[in-house]
Amino acid sequence: MSVDGEVRLRTEADDPGWEVDPDDEWGVAVVATVGRQLKLRREAVGMRAAEFARAVGYGEDLVYKIESGKRIPRPEYLDKADEVLGAGGLISAMKEDVAKVRYPKKVRDLAQMEARAVEIGVYENSNIAGLLQTPDYARALLESWQPAYTPEDLERRVAARIARQAVYERSPAPALSFVLEEGTLRRKVGGTMVRRQQFERLLEVGQLSNVSLQVMPMDSAAHPGMSGRIELLKFEDGTAVGRSDGAFNGRPVTDLRQLRILELRYGTIRAQALPPGESLAVIEQLLGET
């Protein structure tokens, strides 16, 4: 973009939401390492910061903050820097780790656990489970949160949520089970097409051989999940981790006694929910009504 023939350089005001979370030690280390490498390569080719800034289209102050590890560089910044510094793809290759830093630490930790789990069980009573959401459904859901996310932060969270669905591509595939409240399926999150695509996604995932998808009907009796979400992840070495909104202050737990309590609750919920075949029929009916 130019004004009166002058190129307008990007500033911090153009890049909201790319600050480093100071509590994310791994993220801080990654961004600091990338920034250091960028500075060393710039100096190695004899470019001053101001000259480099003009070449990549960014303000000098923003370049200094990226090189000092105080700002997360955009993917296009790394691509442009690779081109300007003649790095032969080495700088562009940093995009994968930098992209992970943009995901909230809590989400990234959950994704790492899901990537190792051989069994995942999720009961949701307020919305469709993240591992089942379409991008548009996730976006519509997150847009309803208060205080509102910035557009940048919103897209970052949507991308992080959808990236967790790489779990479906694993081989061997983990055993996945989901129980969703019928009421959450009927809630009008997003427009008609958003809901239709979400129901179609549920039907697609529900037919996978390693997935059990169940619906808790609205006319069911009281059950142990009414106090909140339950998650259970089991790993190949026999260990497990669980979390429930209604138990142990919502903290992740690994203690065997506490895990047995969550397993008992989740097992009871599954027993009260509709069988997978009937559950898919309910979702097909909702799709037809949408």
Coordinates of C-alpha atoms in Angstrom, one line a residue:
M1 CA 0.0 0.0 0.0
S2 CA 1.4 3.5 -0.8
V3 CA 0.5 7.0 0.0
D4 CA 1.7 9.8 -2.4
G5 CA 4.1 7.3 -4.0
E6 CA 5.6 6.2 -0.6
V7 CA 5.3 2.6 0.5
R8 CA 3.4 2.3 3.8
L9 CA 5.2 -0.1 6.2
R10 CA 3.2 -2.4 8.5
T11 CA 3.3 -1.4 12.2
E12 CA 2.1 -2.9 15.4
A13 CA -1.3 -1.4 14.9
D14 CA -1.7 -3.5 11.8
D15 CA -0.8 -6.7 13.6
P16 CA -2.9 -7.0 16.8
G17 CA -2.9 -10.3 18.6
W18 CA 0.7 -11.3 17.7
E19 CA 2.2 -10.6 21.1
V20 CA 4.0 -13.4 22.9
D21 CA 2.2 -14.8 26.0
P22 CA 4.8 -14.3 28.8
D23 CA 3.5 -17.3 30.7
D24 CA 4.1 -19.6 27.8
E25 CA 7.7 -20.6 28.4
W26 CA 8.0 -22.8 25.3
G27 CA 6.4 -20.2 23.1
V28 CA 8.7 -17.5 24.5
A29 CA 11.7 -19.7 23.8
V30 CA 10.6 -20.5 20.2
V31 CA 10.0 -16.8 19.3
A32 CA 13.3 -15.7 20.9
T33 CA 15.1 -18.4 18.9
V34 CA 13.5 -17.4 15.6
G35 CA 14.1 -13.7 16.3
R36 CA 17.8 -14.4 17.0
Q37 CA 18.2 -16.4 13.8
L38 CA 16.5 -13.6 11.8
K39 CA 18.9 -11.0 13.3
L40 CA 22.0 -13.1 12.7
R41 CA 21.1 -13.7 9.1
R42 CA 20.3 -10.1 8.5
E43 CA 23.7 -9.1 9.9
A44 CA 25.5 -11.8 8.0
V45 CA 24.4 -10.3 4.7
G46 CA 25.3 -6.8 5.9
M47 CA 21.8 -5.3 6.0
R48 CA 20.8 -2.7 8.6
A49 CA 17.5 -3.0 10.3
A50 CA 16.0 0.0 8.5
E51 CA 17.1 -1.3 5.1
F52 CA 15.7 -4.8 5.9
A53 CA 12.4 -3.3 7.2
R54 CA 11.8 -1.4 4.0
A55 CA 12.6 -4.6 2.0
V56 CA 10.1 -6.7 3.8
G57 CA 7.5 -4.0 4.1
Y58 CA 7.5 -3.6 7.9
G59 CA 8.3 -0.7 10.2
E60 CA 11.8 -0.7 11.8
D61 CA 10.4 -0.8 15.3
L62 CA 8.4 -3.9 14.5
V63 CA 11.5 -5.6 13.0
Y64 CA 13.4 -4.9 16.2
K65 CA 10.6 -6.4 18.3
I66 CA 10.5 -9.5 16.2
E67 CA 14.2 -9.9 16.4
S68 CA 14.2 -9.4 20.1
G69 CA 11.6 -12.1 20.6
K70 CA 8.8 -9.7 21.7
R71 CA 6.5 -10.3 18.7
I72 CA 5.4 -13.4 16.8
P73 CA 6.4 -13.0 13.2
R74 CA 3.6 -13.6 10.6
P75 CA 4.1 -16.5 8.1
E76 CA 4.3 -14.0 5.3
Y77 CA 7.0 -12.0 7.2
L78 CA 9.1 -15.2 7.4
D79 CA 8.6 -15.9 3.7
K80 CA 9.6 -12.4 2.7
A81 CA 12.6 -12.5 5.1
D82 CA 13.7 -15.8 3.5
E83 CA 13.5 -14.2 0.1
V84 CA 15.3 -10.9 1.0
L85 CA 18.0 -12.7 3.0
G86 CA 18.5 -15.5 0.4
A87 CA 18.0 -18.2 3.1
G88 CA 17.0 -20.9 0.7
G89 CA 13.9 -21.9 2.6
L90 CA 15.5 -22.2 6.0
I91 CA 13.6 -19.2 7.5
S92 CA 10.3 -20.2 5.9
A93 CA 10.7 -23.6 7.5
M94 CA 10.3 -21.9 10.9
K95 CA 6.7 -21.2 10.1
E96 CA 5.5 -24.6 11.5
D97 CA 6.8 -24.0 15.0
V98 CA 5.8 -20.3 15.0
A99 CA 2.3 -21.3 14.0
K100 CA 2.0 -23.5 17.1
V101 CA 3.1 -20.6 19.3
R102 CA 0.0 -18.7 18.1
Y103 CA -2.3 -21.4 19.5
P104 CA -3.2 -20.7 23.2
K105 CA -1.0 -22.8 25.5
K106 CA -4.1 -24.5 27.0
V107 CA -5.3 -25.6 23.6
R108 CA -1.8 -26.7 22.5
D109 CA -1.3 -28.8 25.6
L110 CA -4.7 -30.5 25.0
A111 CA -3.8 -31.2 21.4
Q112 CA -0.5 -32.8 22.4
M113 CA -2.3 -35.1 24.9
E114 CA -4.9 -36.0 22.3
A115 CA -2.2 -36.8 19.8
R116 CA -0.8 -39.4 22.2
A117 CA -4.1 -40.9 23.5
V118 CA -5.2 -44.3 22.4
E119 CA -8.7 -43.7 23.9
I120 CA -10.6 -40.4 24.1
G121 CA -14.0 -40.0 25.7
V122 CA -15.9 -36.7 25.8
Y123 CA -19.3 -35.7 27.2
E124 CA -20.5 -32.2 26.3
N125 CA -23.6 -30.6 27.8
S126 CA -23.2 -27.0 26.5
N127 CA -22.1 -27.3 22.9
I128 CA -20.8 -29.8 20.3
A129 CA -17.3 -31.2 21.2
G130 CA -14.4 -29.3 19.7
L131 CA -13.1 -32.5 18.0
L132 CA -16.4 -32.6 16.1
Q133 CA -16.9 -28.9 15.1
T134 CA -16.7 -27.5 11.6
P135 CA -14.7 -24.3 11.2
D136 CA -17.8 -22.2 10.7
Y137 CA -19.6 -23.7 13.7
A138 CA -16.5 -23.1 15.9
R139 CA -16.3 -19.5 14.6
A140 CA -20.0 -18.9 15.3
L141 CA -19.7 -20.3 18.8
L142 CA -16.6 -18.2 19.6
E143 CA -18.2 -15.1 18.2
S144 CA -20.8 -15.3 21.0
W145 CA -18.3 -15.1 23.8
Q146 CA -17.9 -12.0 26.0
P147 CA -15.8 -10.0 26.1
A148 CA -15.5 -10.4 22.3
Y149 CA -12.3 -11.6 20.7
T150 CA -10.4 -9.5 18.3
P151 CA -10.8 -10.8 14.7
E152 CA -7.1 -12.0 14.8
D153 CA -7.6 -13.8 18.1
L154 CA -10.9 -15.3 16.9
E155 CA -9.3 -16.8 13.8
R156 CA -6.3 -18.0 15.9
R157 CA -8.6 -19.9 18.2
V158 CA -10.7 -21.3 15.4
A159 CA -7.5 -22.6 13.7
A160 CA -6.2 -24.1 16.9
R161 CA -9.5 -25.9 17.5
I162 CA -9.7 -27.4 14.0
A163 CA -6.0 -28.3 14.1
R164 CA -6.8 -30.7 17.0
Q165 CA -8.8 -32.8 14.5
A166 CA -5.6 -34.2 13.1
V167 CA -6.3 -37.0 15.6
Y168 CA -8.6 -38.5 12.9
E169 CA -5.6 -39.0 10.6
R170 CA -3.6 -41.0 13.1
S171 CA -2.6 -44.6 12.4
P172 CA -3.4 -46.7 14.3
A173 CA -6.5 -44.7 14.9
P174 CA -7.5 -44.0 18.6
A175 CA -10.8 -45.1 19.9
L176 CA -13.1 -42.1 20.2
S177 CA -16.4 -41.8 22.0
F178 CA -18.6 -38.7 22.2
V179 CA -21.9 -38.1 24.0
L180 CA -23.7 -34.9 23.1
E181 CA -26.9 -33.4 24.6
E182 CA -29.8 -33.2 22.1
G183 CA -30.4 -29.7 23.4
T184 CA -27.0 -28.5 22.1
L185 CA -27.7 -30.0 18.7
R186 CA -31.0 -28.0 18.5
R187 CA -29.4 -24.8 19.6
K188 CA -29.2 -22.4 16.6
V189 CA -25.5 -21.7 16.5
G190 CA -24.8 -20.0 13.2
G191 CA -27.1 -19.8 10.2
T192 CA -28.9 -22.6 8.4
M193 CA -25.9 -23.6 6.3
V194 CA -23.6 -23.6 9.3
R195 CA -25.9 -26.0 11.1
R196 CA -26.5 -28.2 8.1
Q197 CA -22.7 -28.6 7.5
Q198 CA -22.3 -29.3 11.2
F199 CA -24.9 -32.1 11.1
E200 CA -23.3 -33.5 8.0
R201 CA -19.9 -33.5 9.7
L202 CA -21.4 -35.4 12.7
L203 CA -22.9 -38.0 10.4
E204 CA -19.6 -38.4 8.6
V205 CA -17.6 -38.8 11.8
G206 CA -20.2 -41.0 13.5
Q207 CA -19.8 -43.6 10.7
L208 CA -16.1 -44.1 11.3
S209 CA -15.2 -47.5 12.7
N210 CA -13.2 -46.1 15.5
V211 CA -15.8 -43.5 16.6
S212 CA -18.9 -44.0 18.8
L213 CA -21.2 -41.0 18.7
Q214 CA -24.2 -40.9 21.1
V215 CA -27.0 -38.4 21.8
M216 CA -28.5 -37.9 25.2
P217 CA -32.2 -37.3 24.5
M218 CA -33.9 -34.2 26.0
D219 CA -36.5 -36.5 27.7
S220 CA -33.8 -38.5 29.6
A221 CA -33.7 -38.8 33.3
A222 CA -31.1 -37.0 35.4
H223 CA -27.6 -38.2 34.9
P224 CA -24.1 -37.6 36.3
G225 CA -23.1 -35.2 33.5
M226 CA -25.6 -32.5 34.4
S227 CA -22.9 -30.7 36.3
G228 CA -20.7 -30.2 33.3
R229 CA -18.3 -31.6 30.6
I230 CA -16.3 -34.7 31.2
E231 CA -13.1 -35.6 29.3
L232 CA -11.1 -38.9 29.6
L233 CA -7.8 -39.6 27.8
K234 CA -6.0 -42.9 28.1
F235 CA -2.5 -43.5 26.9
E236 CA -0.5 -46.5 25.6
D237 CA 1.6 -46.9 28.8
G238 CA -1.6 -47.4 30.9
T239 CA -1.7 -43.9 32.3
A240 CA -4.7 -41.6 31.9
V241 CA -5.9 -38.0 32.5
G242 CA -9.4 -36.8 33.1
R243 CA -11.2 -33.6 33.7
S244 CA -14.7 -32.6 34.7
D245 CA -16.4 -29.3 35.1
G246 CA -18.3 -30.7 38.0
A247 CA -15.6 -32.5 39.9
F248 CA -12.2 -31.7 41.5
N249 CA -12.6 -28.0 40.7
G250 CA -12.3 -28.7 37.0
R251 CA -8.6 -29.5 37.2
P252 CA -7.0 -32.3 35.1
V253 CA -6.5 -35.4 37.3
T254 CA -4.3 -38.4 37.1
D255 CA -5.0 -40.0 40.5
L256 CA -6.4 -43.5 40.0
R257 CA -9.2 -43.0 42.6
Q258 CA -10.3 -39.7 40.9
L259 CA -10.1 -41.2 37.5
R260 CA -12.3 -44.1 38.5
I261 CA -15.0 -41.6 39.6
L262 CA -14.9 -39.9 36.2
E263 CA -14.9 -43.2 34.4
L264 CA -18.0 -44.3 36.5
R265 CA -19.8 -41.1 35.6
Y266 CA -18.9 -41.3 31.9
G267 CA -19.9 -44.9 31.8
T268 CA -23.3 -44.1 33.3
I269 CA -23.8 -41.3 30.9
R270 CA -23.1 -43.6 27.9
A271 CA -25.4 -46.2 29.2
Q272 CA -28.3 -43.6 29.5
A273 CA -27.6 -42.1 26.1
L274 CA -29.1 -43.4 22.9
P275 CA -27.1 -46.1 21.1
P276 CA -25.0 -44.9 18.2
G277 CA -27.4 -46.1 15.5
E278 CA -30.4 -44.3 17.1
S279 CA -28.2 -41.2 17.7
L280 CA -27.3 -40.9 14.0
A281 CA -31.0 -41.2 13.2
V282 CA -31.7 -38.2 15.5
I283 CA -29.0 -36.2 13.8
E284 CA -30.4 -37.2 10.3
Q285 CA -33.8 -36.0 11.5
L286 CA -32.4 -32.7 12.7
L287 CA -30.6 -32.3 9.3
G288 CA -33.9 -32.8 7.5
E289 CA -35.6 -30.2 9.7
T290 CA -32.9 -27.6 9.1

